[in-house]
Amino acid sequence: MKTASPITSPSPSAFPAVWLRDNCPCPECRDPRNDQKLFGVTDLDPRIEVVEIDGTTVTFSDGHVVRFDPAWLAAHALDGTVPDDRAEDAKRLWAVLPPPEGSWSRCLSDPSHLLECLDTVLHTGFVLLRGVPAEPGRVLEVAAVLGYVRETNYGRLFDVRVEATPVNLAFTGLPIGPHTDNPYRDPVPTVQLLHCLSNAVAGGESGFVDGFHAAALLRAEDPAAFELLARTPVTFRYGDANTELTATRPMIGLDPLGRIREVRFNNRSLRPVRLPYERTEAFYAAYRAFAEILARPGLQVNVRLGPGDCVVFDNTRILHARTGFAETGERHLQGCYADLDGLAGNLAVLRRRQAVVEHLRELFEGPGAADYLGEEVTQAAHMLQTAACAVRDGAAPGLVAAALLHDVGHFTGEITGHDLMGGTDNRHSHVGADWLGRWFGPEVTEPVRLHVAAKRYLCAVESSYYDLLSEASRYTLGVQGGPMGAEEVAGFEAEPYARDAVRLRRWDDEAKEPGRVVAGFDEYAALLHRLVR
Ligand code: OGA
Ligand code: ZN
Ligand code: ZN
């Protein structure tokens, strides 16, 4: 196993006793099934002390003894950082940029592309997905992959097209200046999607502005105006026959540390501000100053949406606009709302899975590529050939992954493949299966676990099988216990994954050909990613 670069971990003495005791990771303090804390702050002894520190093992005055993971301590050092993906310092602010694009079909087939697109929404603020079929309702499928649809009074989705009696100026051909949607809701929908079904009109182009960047410019150019907008709650309203919505929030929302965290800007729905006379004038000057920055041509990205384009944006940050268009032509968008917490959560899960895939890739490129265990192919080449056989024979994804990973136990265990060749059974099928069990289900782990047993099984039930084995494989058969006896054969056949293990075994035996050209690890990345739990 490749060892990571050493972590310089702070000593537990760098943390107050009350903090350490509150963050005790032991199963009495946190439920191991869900990592949730089993006590409240008032259950802690207010006079708790650390009585002994040995490495990262801490003994408390209440008798509790626990070892902290050094990497965990390092990751939680008391350096005052308050990471918040929603606040301005986590963002890539921009003036203009080529619209970041993604492909909807790739999002569906390749988790790493979906990951990039979600990351772009979270950090750049928007992504233009191409190739979302220009059919009604498809926007909901996009929202479902990003997170969860936020249903509103407009429905699960809404149509943006010219209407005879528009309840909203969006449903006319009028131009609409940069705005955020639904500022009259609290919480506001934090993600918006607009999917173009048709746009065969003169005009009707879309524009996007980074509201965080504009607010940061206002702060730099006119700090008093910035302060005023950040400290003055204003009311936004929407009403129709069945709806009456209001929310009272500042146009520039700050977090408790003063970082920009939310922009609400919509001249259509702003209610009269009600400040004392002089402050009212100052407010208007500040409001205008912000609007003028937002309208600077150098700060707006313009795109013409065509059928199949779906723009996804952070509605707490990115303002969107459109130019006017002739009401006679055909222009039809469908939109819906979703939320950043669902999107950020999906992104985090994708990252976690990606990290597993990267870890496996390192095994293939590192120890796997170096190791020959009495064969003429490296372990990595052998496993890739095994996986290629599984693909050729139409195996299910879990079994393809099992084929690809079946010998990882040679590098992940304490006893290596070299020990096996030296006559000590390294039980690599069990070691590998248990190691893989941290991330994969039985459809992957069990054929791996049984692949050595399958060799012993086939030697017992198929007289010609032994002759197929390579020299090294015959040697290890002896170390691993030789052919099965009758009782073991029956036991093996009763295993639910026995058939898969036998298929894997035959591919395994076939996959030792020097120089055979097969798909590389990358070809399996998406498949592995989808199997990680
Ligand atoms: C909207 C909107 C933009 C457009 O419906 O919220 O701003 O391009 N529409 O029609
Ligand atoms: Zn809008
Ligand atoms: Zn093998």
XYZ file of C-alpha atoms and ligand atoms in Angstrom:
545
model
C 0.000 0.000 0.000
C 1.281 3.429 -0.796
C 1.588 5.408 2.394
C 0.364 8.982 2.322
C 2.792 11.751 3.147
C 3.125 11.938 6.936
C 0.572 14.163 8.596
C 1.859 16.613 11.151
C -0.790 16.097 13.738
C -1.302 18.507 16.620
C -0.947 17.021 20.084
C -4.203 16.643 22.015
C -2.745 19.284 24.317
C -3.530 21.828 21.597
C -7.240 21.364 22.382
C -9.193 22.240 25.552
C -10.318 19.271 27.635
C -13.987 20.097 27.165
C -13.541 20.093 23.395
C -11.710 16.764 23.399
C -14.246 15.153 25.699
C -17.167 16.447 23.605
C -15.566 15.036 20.450
C -14.726 11.621 21.845
C -15.104 9.164 18.943
C -15.646 5.996 21.025
C -18.767 3.863 20.539
C -20.083 4.873 23.971
C -20.041 8.498 22.891
C -20.993 8.180 19.233
C -23.262 5.576 17.687
C -20.966 3.693 15.277
C -23.915 2.967 12.969
C -24.421 6.625 12.112
C -21.622 8.585 13.807
C -24.152 10.645 15.785
C -23.325 11.886 19.250
C -25.099 10.117 22.094
C -24.944 12.871 24.732
C -25.643 16.579 25.038
C -23.408 19.405 26.154
C -25.021 19.535 29.597
C -24.025 15.898 30.161
C -20.367 16.945 30.102
C -18.651 17.571 33.406
C -17.995 21.348 33.321
C -14.782 20.758 35.306
C -13.511 18.008 32.971
C -9.731 17.826 32.769
C -7.162 15.892 30.824
C -5.098 13.880 33.300
C -2.780 12.136 30.868
C -1.737 12.306 27.228
C 0.166 9.450 25.628
C 0.661 10.082 21.922
C -2.905 10.806 20.868
C -4.426 8.746 23.669
C -6.113 10.928 26.264
C -7.195 10.037 29.806
C -9.875 12.331 31.227
C -10.655 13.146 34.854
C -13.963 11.251 34.510
C -11.964 8.063 33.835
C -12.719 8.008 30.123
C -9.722 6.945 27.979
C -9.728 7.401 24.229
C -7.330 7.440 21.322
C -7.857 10.196 18.779
C -7.021 9.589 15.144
C -4.052 11.898 14.387
C -5.402 12.692 10.913
C -8.728 13.655 12.448
C -7.022 15.968 14.941
C -5.033 17.558 12.113
C -8.200 18.113 10.094
C -9.893 19.805 13.043
C -7.056 22.005 14.291
C -8.211 25.080 16.215
C -7.093 27.563 13.578
C -10.276 29.630 13.522
C -11.292 28.694 9.985
C -15.029 28.517 9.403
C -15.419 26.750 6.091
C -18.747 27.479 4.446
C -19.267 26.528 0.829
C -21.999 29.120 0.550
C -19.929 32.122 1.590
C -17.952 34.338 -0.792
C -14.487 33.096 0.145
C -15.396 29.594 -1.030
C -16.381 30.911 -4.463
C -14.558 31.588 -7.700
C -15.749 35.131 -8.392
C -15.788 36.204 -12.028
C -16.308 39.240 -14.226
C -16.738 37.565 -17.579
C -15.860 34.065 -18.594
C -16.817 31.663 -21.337
C -19.994 30.056 -20.027
C -18.956 26.831 -18.293
C -20.519 23.981 -20.200
C -21.383 20.402 -19.462
C -22.940 17.581 -21.404
C -26.144 16.100 -20.064
C -25.522 12.692 -21.604
C -22.054 12.563 -20.044
C -23.539 13.553 -16.684
C -25.723 10.469 -16.936
C -22.945 8.087 -17.969
C -19.886 9.455 -16.203
C -20.083 10.367 -12.504
C -16.864 12.363 -12.698
C -18.430 14.675 -15.298
C -21.519 15.126 -13.137
C -19.188 15.906 -10.250
C -17.468 18.622 -12.295
C -20.802 20.148 -13.299
C -22.089 20.242 -9.714
C -18.795 21.673 -8.528
C -19.091 24.380 -11.176
C -22.569 25.372 -9.972
C -21.374 25.494 -6.386
C -18.152 27.392 -7.011
C -18.570 29.320 -10.292
C -22.323 29.740 -9.859
C -23.711 28.313 -13.072
C -23.314 25.667 -15.713
C -24.810 25.402 -19.172
C -25.799 21.816 -19.807
C -26.053 20.908 -23.462
C -28.111 18.114 -24.886
C -31.057 17.951 -22.506
C -33.752 16.676 -24.895
C -35.959 19.621 -25.887
C -39.088 17.981 -24.558
C -41.533 19.213 -21.921
C -40.776 18.023 -18.403
C -37.146 17.084 -18.983
C -35.977 19.903 -16.729
C -37.336 17.916 -13.780
C -35.023 15.025 -14.643
C -32.064 17.369 -14.511
C -33.200 18.772 -11.150
C -33.615 15.240 -9.796
C -30.026 14.346 -10.660
C -28.720 17.542 -9.054
C -30.788 17.307 -5.903
C -34.480 17.722 -5.168
C -37.091 19.750 -7.002
C -38.531 22.602 -4.936
C -42.236 22.779 -5.700
C -43.772 26.241 -5.484
C -47.027 28.010 -6.299
C -45.813 27.902 -9.923
C -45.895 24.094 -9.753
C -43.074 21.577 -9.910
C -42.052 23.291 -13.101
C -43.155 26.467 -14.834
C -43.403 27.521 -18.448
C -41.726 30.720 -19.534
C -43.460 31.867 -22.705
C -45.700 34.662 -23.791
C -49.116 34.466 -22.159
C -52.289 36.415 -22.866
C -52.740 37.490 -19.244
C -49.257 37.298 -17.711
C -49.168 36.943 -13.903
C -45.459 37.767 -14.141
C -43.499 39.938 -16.557
C -41.438 36.839 -17.361
C -44.482 35.676 -19.342
C -44.296 38.562 -21.819
C -41.778 39.522 -24.500
C -40.393 42.375 -22.385
C -36.707 42.552 -21.562
C -35.889 41.563 -17.995
C -32.860 43.066 -16.295
C -30.508 41.098 -14.067
C -32.430 39.663 -11.117
C -32.640 36.760 -8.753
C -35.847 34.776 -8.699
C -38.420 34.589 -5.939
C -36.824 36.990 -3.443
C -40.303 37.058 -1.888
C -39.670 33.599 -0.423
C -37.744 32.764 2.702
C -35.882 30.526 2.259
C -35.444 31.479 -1.357
C -35.056 28.636 -3.880
C -31.298 28.403 -3.987
C -30.960 26.708 -7.377
C -32.798 27.583 -10.563
C -32.925 25.681 -13.842
C -34.056 27.085 -17.169
C -34.403 24.622 -20.019
C -34.861 25.867 -23.554
C -37.413 24.028 -25.680
C -37.441 26.613 -28.447
C -36.036 30.077 -29.049
C -36.870 31.047 -32.627
C -37.289 34.755 -32.025
C -35.323 37.906 -32.667
C -33.914 38.793 -29.240
C -34.565 36.642 -26.204
C -30.882 36.276 -25.330
C -29.835 35.374 -21.811
C -27.378 37.133 -19.559
C -25.760 36.115 -16.277
C -23.991 38.247 -13.674
C -22.013 37.151 -10.632
C -23.858 38.951 -7.836
C -21.162 38.134 -5.255
C -18.536 39.726 -7.459
C -20.741 42.780 -8.010
C -21.382 43.079 -4.264
C -17.647 42.773 -3.584
C -17.034 45.579 -6.108
C -19.608 47.737 -4.355
C -17.882 47.053 -1.029
C -14.558 48.164 -2.534
C -15.916 51.223 -4.380
C -18.551 52.475 -1.961
C -18.291 50.773 1.435
C -21.089 52.887 2.930
C -23.502 51.851 0.181
C -22.523 48.217 0.696
C -23.125 48.486 4.451
C -26.496 50.106 3.890
C -27.716 47.383 1.545
C -26.378 44.698 3.860
C -28.003 46.201 6.982
C -31.353 47.237 5.532
C -34.046 44.594 5.322
C -36.422 45.254 2.466
C -39.637 43.505 1.581
C -40.318 41.645 -1.654
C -43.801 40.524 -2.601
C -45.577 38.346 -5.107
C -49.326 38.009 -5.329
C -51.903 36.544 -7.659
C -55.430 35.205 -7.213
C -54.268 32.278 -5.074
C -50.910 33.434 -3.792
C -49.604 36.025 -1.389
C -45.885 35.798 -0.640
C -43.609 38.231 1.139
C -40.117 38.039 2.575
C -38.116 40.720 4.324
C -34.375 40.378 3.884
C -31.474 42.634 2.874
C -30.437 42.795 -0.788
C -26.934 41.748 0.242
C -26.996 39.063 2.906
C -23.889 38.572 5.072
C -22.972 35.720 7.348
C -22.063 36.396 10.992
C -18.423 36.862 9.931
C -19.395 39.555 7.423
C -18.886 37.424 4.329
C -21.289 37.857 1.409
C -23.651 34.886 1.445
C -26.801 35.838 -0.446
C -27.936 38.384 -3.004
C -31.612 39.183 -3.536
C -32.208 41.591 -6.338
C -35.472 42.006 -8.180
C -36.930 45.390 -9.053
C -40.200 43.791 -10.153
C -41.160 42.561 -6.733
C -39.579 45.099 -4.340
C -42.174 46.728 -2.043
C -41.855 50.373 -0.985
C -39.014 50.706 1.483
C -40.048 52.371 4.723
C -37.041 54.069 6.243
C -36.739 57.492 7.830
C -36.675 60.247 5.197
C -32.888 60.841 4.984
C -32.031 57.173 5.057
C -34.517 56.569 2.277
C -32.521 58.829 -0.030
C -29.271 57.192 1.014
C -30.815 53.788 0.443
C -31.834 54.733 -3.098
C -28.329 55.964 -3.846
C -26.889 52.661 -2.626
C -29.490 50.601 -4.478
C -28.717 52.509 -7.688
C -24.960 52.097 -7.177
C -25.388 48.321 -6.868
C -27.718 48.203 -9.887
C -25.219 50.182 -11.955
C -22.461 47.732 -11.134
C -24.739 44.820 -11.980
C -25.496 46.444 -15.336
C -21.841 46.956 -16.348
C -21.381 45.262 -19.705
C -18.032 43.866 -18.573
C -19.719 41.886 -15.822
C -22.344 40.068 -17.849
C -21.990 36.772 -19.667
C -24.329 36.567 -22.635
C -25.542 33.368 -24.191
C -28.269 32.534 -26.586
C -30.041 29.448 -25.314
C -31.033 27.025 -28.036
C -33.269 23.967 -27.887
C -31.721 21.408 -25.556
C -29.751 23.885 -23.472
C -30.419 23.919 -19.766
C -28.770 26.472 -17.560
C -28.426 25.645 -13.880
C -27.517 28.455 -11.527
C -27.119 29.456 -7.920
C -30.093 31.738 -7.335
C -28.545 33.178 -4.172
C -25.659 34.524 -6.198
C -26.096 34.635 -9.974
C -28.472 37.180 -11.468
C -30.104 36.273 -14.736
C -31.536 38.505 -17.431
C -32.940 38.357 -20.921
C -33.284 40.772 -23.763
C -36.760 41.537 -25.125
C -38.152 39.585 -28.041
C -40.964 39.732 -30.544
C -44.058 38.183 -29.021
C -45.072 36.708 -32.356
C -42.221 34.188 -32.577
C -41.849 30.868 -30.762
C -39.861 31.027 -27.504
C -40.493 28.480 -24.797
C -38.424 27.767 -21.714
C -39.317 25.499 -18.851
C -37.901 26.198 -15.443
C -37.898 24.739 -12.009
C -36.263 25.306 -8.663
C -34.070 23.110 -6.538
C -31.709 23.668 -3.632
C -28.008 23.997 -3.058
C -27.950 21.790 0.032
C -29.116 18.793 -2.024
C -26.670 19.681 -4.786
C -23.772 20.152 -2.365
C -24.668 16.885 -0.644
C -24.695 14.979 -3.923
C -21.393 16.581 -4.826
C -19.854 15.498 -1.519
C -21.033 11.913 -2.006
C -19.658 11.892 -5.560
C -16.340 13.149 -4.201
C -16.244 10.441 -1.566
C -16.849 7.795 -4.240
C -14.336 9.407 -6.540
C -11.735 9.211 -3.764
C -12.289 5.446 -3.557
C -11.819 5.102 -7.310
C -8.648 7.218 -7.148
C -7.333 5.069 -4.333
C -7.881 1.951 -6.455
C -6.252 3.650 -9.429
C -3.155 4.266 -7.316
C -3.020 0.571 -6.482
C -3.077 -0.283 -10.163
C -0.468 2.298 -11.052
C 1.724 1.697 -8.004
C 2.214 -1.701 -6.382
C 0.004 -3.507 -8.916
C 2.071 -2.352 -11.858
C 5.306 -3.421 -10.219
C 4.336 -6.852 -9.028
C 4.864 -10.104 -10.926
C 3.980 -13.173 -8.892
C 5.540 -15.940 -10.913
C 3.590 -14.910 -14.032
C 4.690 -13.053 -17.110
C 2.192 -10.249 -16.529
C 2.013 -7.695 -13.742
C -0.774 -7.973 -11.222
C -2.391 -4.867 -12.687
C -2.252 -6.255 -16.242
C -3.582 -9.577 -14.962
C -6.562 -7.954 -13.258
C -7.293 -5.767 -16.290
C -7.242 -8.855 -18.497
C -9.562 -10.639 -16.073
C -11.994 -7.700 -16.191
C -11.818 -7.627 -19.995
C -12.861 -11.301 -20.060
C -15.792 -10.474 -17.761
C -16.900 -7.657 -20.053
C -16.504 -9.894 -23.116
C -18.774 -12.486 -21.483
C -21.433 -9.928 -20.554
C -20.956 -10.082 -16.788
C -23.022 -7.775 -14.577
C -21.219 -4.639 -13.334
C -20.609 -6.039 -9.850
C -18.908 -9.104 -11.286
C -16.850 -7.005 -13.696
C -15.636 -5.018 -10.678
C -14.927 -8.245 -8.792
C -12.881 -9.484 -11.757
C -10.999 -6.191 -11.908
C -10.228 -6.187 -8.191
C -10.006 -9.873 -7.352
C -6.314 -9.876 -6.394
C -6.102 -6.596 -4.456
C -5.566 -8.679 -1.338
C -2.028 -9.257 -2.563
C -1.189 -5.606 -1.813
C -3.611 -4.601 0.894
C -2.885 -7.288 3.460
C -0.016 -7.522 5.881
C 1.069 -10.778 4.270
C 1.796 -10.061 0.619
C 1.674 -11.971 -2.596
C 5.408 -12.499 -2.230
C 4.823 -14.383 1.018
C 2.332 -16.563 -0.849
C 4.976 -17.370 -3.433
C 7.289 -18.135 -0.510
C 4.888 -20.777 0.764
C 2.709 -18.847 3.267
C -0.960 -18.563 2.345
C -1.737 -14.844 2.428
C -5.481 -15.603 2.221
C -5.587 -12.843 -0.358
C -9.140 -13.604 -1.418
C -10.457 -13.005 2.110
C -8.162 -10.096 2.835
C -9.122 -8.469 -0.470
C -12.843 -9.077 0.018
C -12.779 -7.619 3.534
C -10.813 -4.607 2.356
C -13.215 -4.024 -0.545
C -16.159 -4.447 1.849
C -15.511 -0.956 3.189
C -16.902 0.400 -0.066
C -18.562 -2.342 -2.086
C -21.481 -4.731 -1.607
C -21.470 -8.524 -1.759
C -21.880 -8.589 -5.549
C -18.278 -7.376 -5.640
C -16.754 -8.766 -2.450
C -18.107 -12.321 -2.461
C -16.839 -13.506 -5.842
C -13.474 -12.079 -4.753
C -13.677 -13.935 -1.439
C -14.480 -17.205 -3.204
C -12.085 -16.998 -6.147
C -9.388 -19.095 -4.476
C -11.974 -21.581 -3.213
C -13.262 -21.764 -6.791
C -9.864 -22.941 -7.985
C -9.798 -25.658 -5.339
C -13.399 -26.514 -6.259
C -12.747 -26.780 -9.999
C -9.719 -28.980 -9.380
C -12.005 -31.335 -7.473
C -14.921 -31.502 -9.910
C -13.327 -31.026 -13.330
C -10.527 -33.423 -14.200
C -9.201 -31.300 -17.094
C -9.142 -28.070 -15.090
C -5.845 -28.624 -13.310
C -4.042 -28.884 -16.648
C -5.133 -25.342 -17.530
C -3.491 -23.791 -14.531
C -0.252 -21.880 -14.826
C 2.786 -23.128 -13.016
C 2.501 -20.446 -10.326
C -1.171 -21.231 -9.874
C -0.466 -24.921 -9.376
C 2.158 -24.038 -6.821
C -0.191 -21.759 -4.852
C -2.969 -24.370 -5.037
C -0.831 -26.467 -2.722
C -0.220 -23.554 -0.331
C -3.946 -22.809 -0.361
C -5.047 -26.331 0.614
C -5.137 -28.348 -2.622
C -8.304 -29.642 -4.322
C -11.485 -29.681 -2.216
C -12.844 -32.822 -0.619
C -16.439 -33.932 -1.160
C -17.777 -32.102 1.880
C -16.059 -28.857 0.924
C -17.421 -29.204 -2.615
C -20.974 -29.372 -1.304
C -20.350 -26.434 1.005
C -18.923 -24.382 -1.828
C -21.839 -25.127 -4.138
C -24.242 -23.877 -1.468
C -22.597 -20.429 -1.396
C -24.836 -17.819 -3.059
C -21.928 -16.376 -5.055
C -20.369 -19.726 -6.021
C -21.410 -19.486 -9.683
C -20.014 -15.965 -9.994
C -16.807 -17.086 -8.306
C -16.402 -19.959 -10.778
C -16.895 -17.597 -13.727
C -14.378 -15.207 -12.195
C -11.969 -18.083 -11.671
C -12.037 -19.111 -15.335
C -11.360 -15.513 -16.433
C -8.592 -15.350 -13.834
C -6.900 -18.418 -15.376
C -7.276 -16.978 -18.857
C -5.787 -13.599 -17.937
C -2.064 -14.233 -17.826
C -1.057 -13.519 -21.382
C 1.897 -11.160 -21.788
C 1.202 -8.213 -24.054
C -2.542 -8.738 -24.497
C -4.003 -5.306 -25.184
C -7.073 -4.611 -23.050
C -8.962 -1.622 -21.664
C -7.109 0.320 -18.961
C -8.245 1.241 -15.470
C -9.922 4.454 -16.660
C -12.428 2.445 -18.640
C -13.758 1.034 -15.378
C -13.753 4.243 -13.337
C -17.422 5.079 -13.946
C -18.522 1.495 -13.303
C -16.598 1.394 -10.018
C -17.885 4.821 -9.038
C -21.481 3.681 -9.410
C -20.895 0.564 -7.311
C -19.364 2.377 -4.313
C -21.841 2.530 -1.450
C -37.618 33.831 -15.285
C -36.776 34.557 -16.197
C -35.709 34.508 -18.271
C -35.979 34.223 -19.718
O -38.578 33.207 -15.762
O -37.345 33.844 -14.090
O -36.041 35.370 -15.772
O -35.002 34.039 -20.432
N -36.811 34.232 -17.487
O -37.123 34.237 -20.146
Zn -36.071 35.022 -13.539
Zn -5.875 -13.603 -10.298
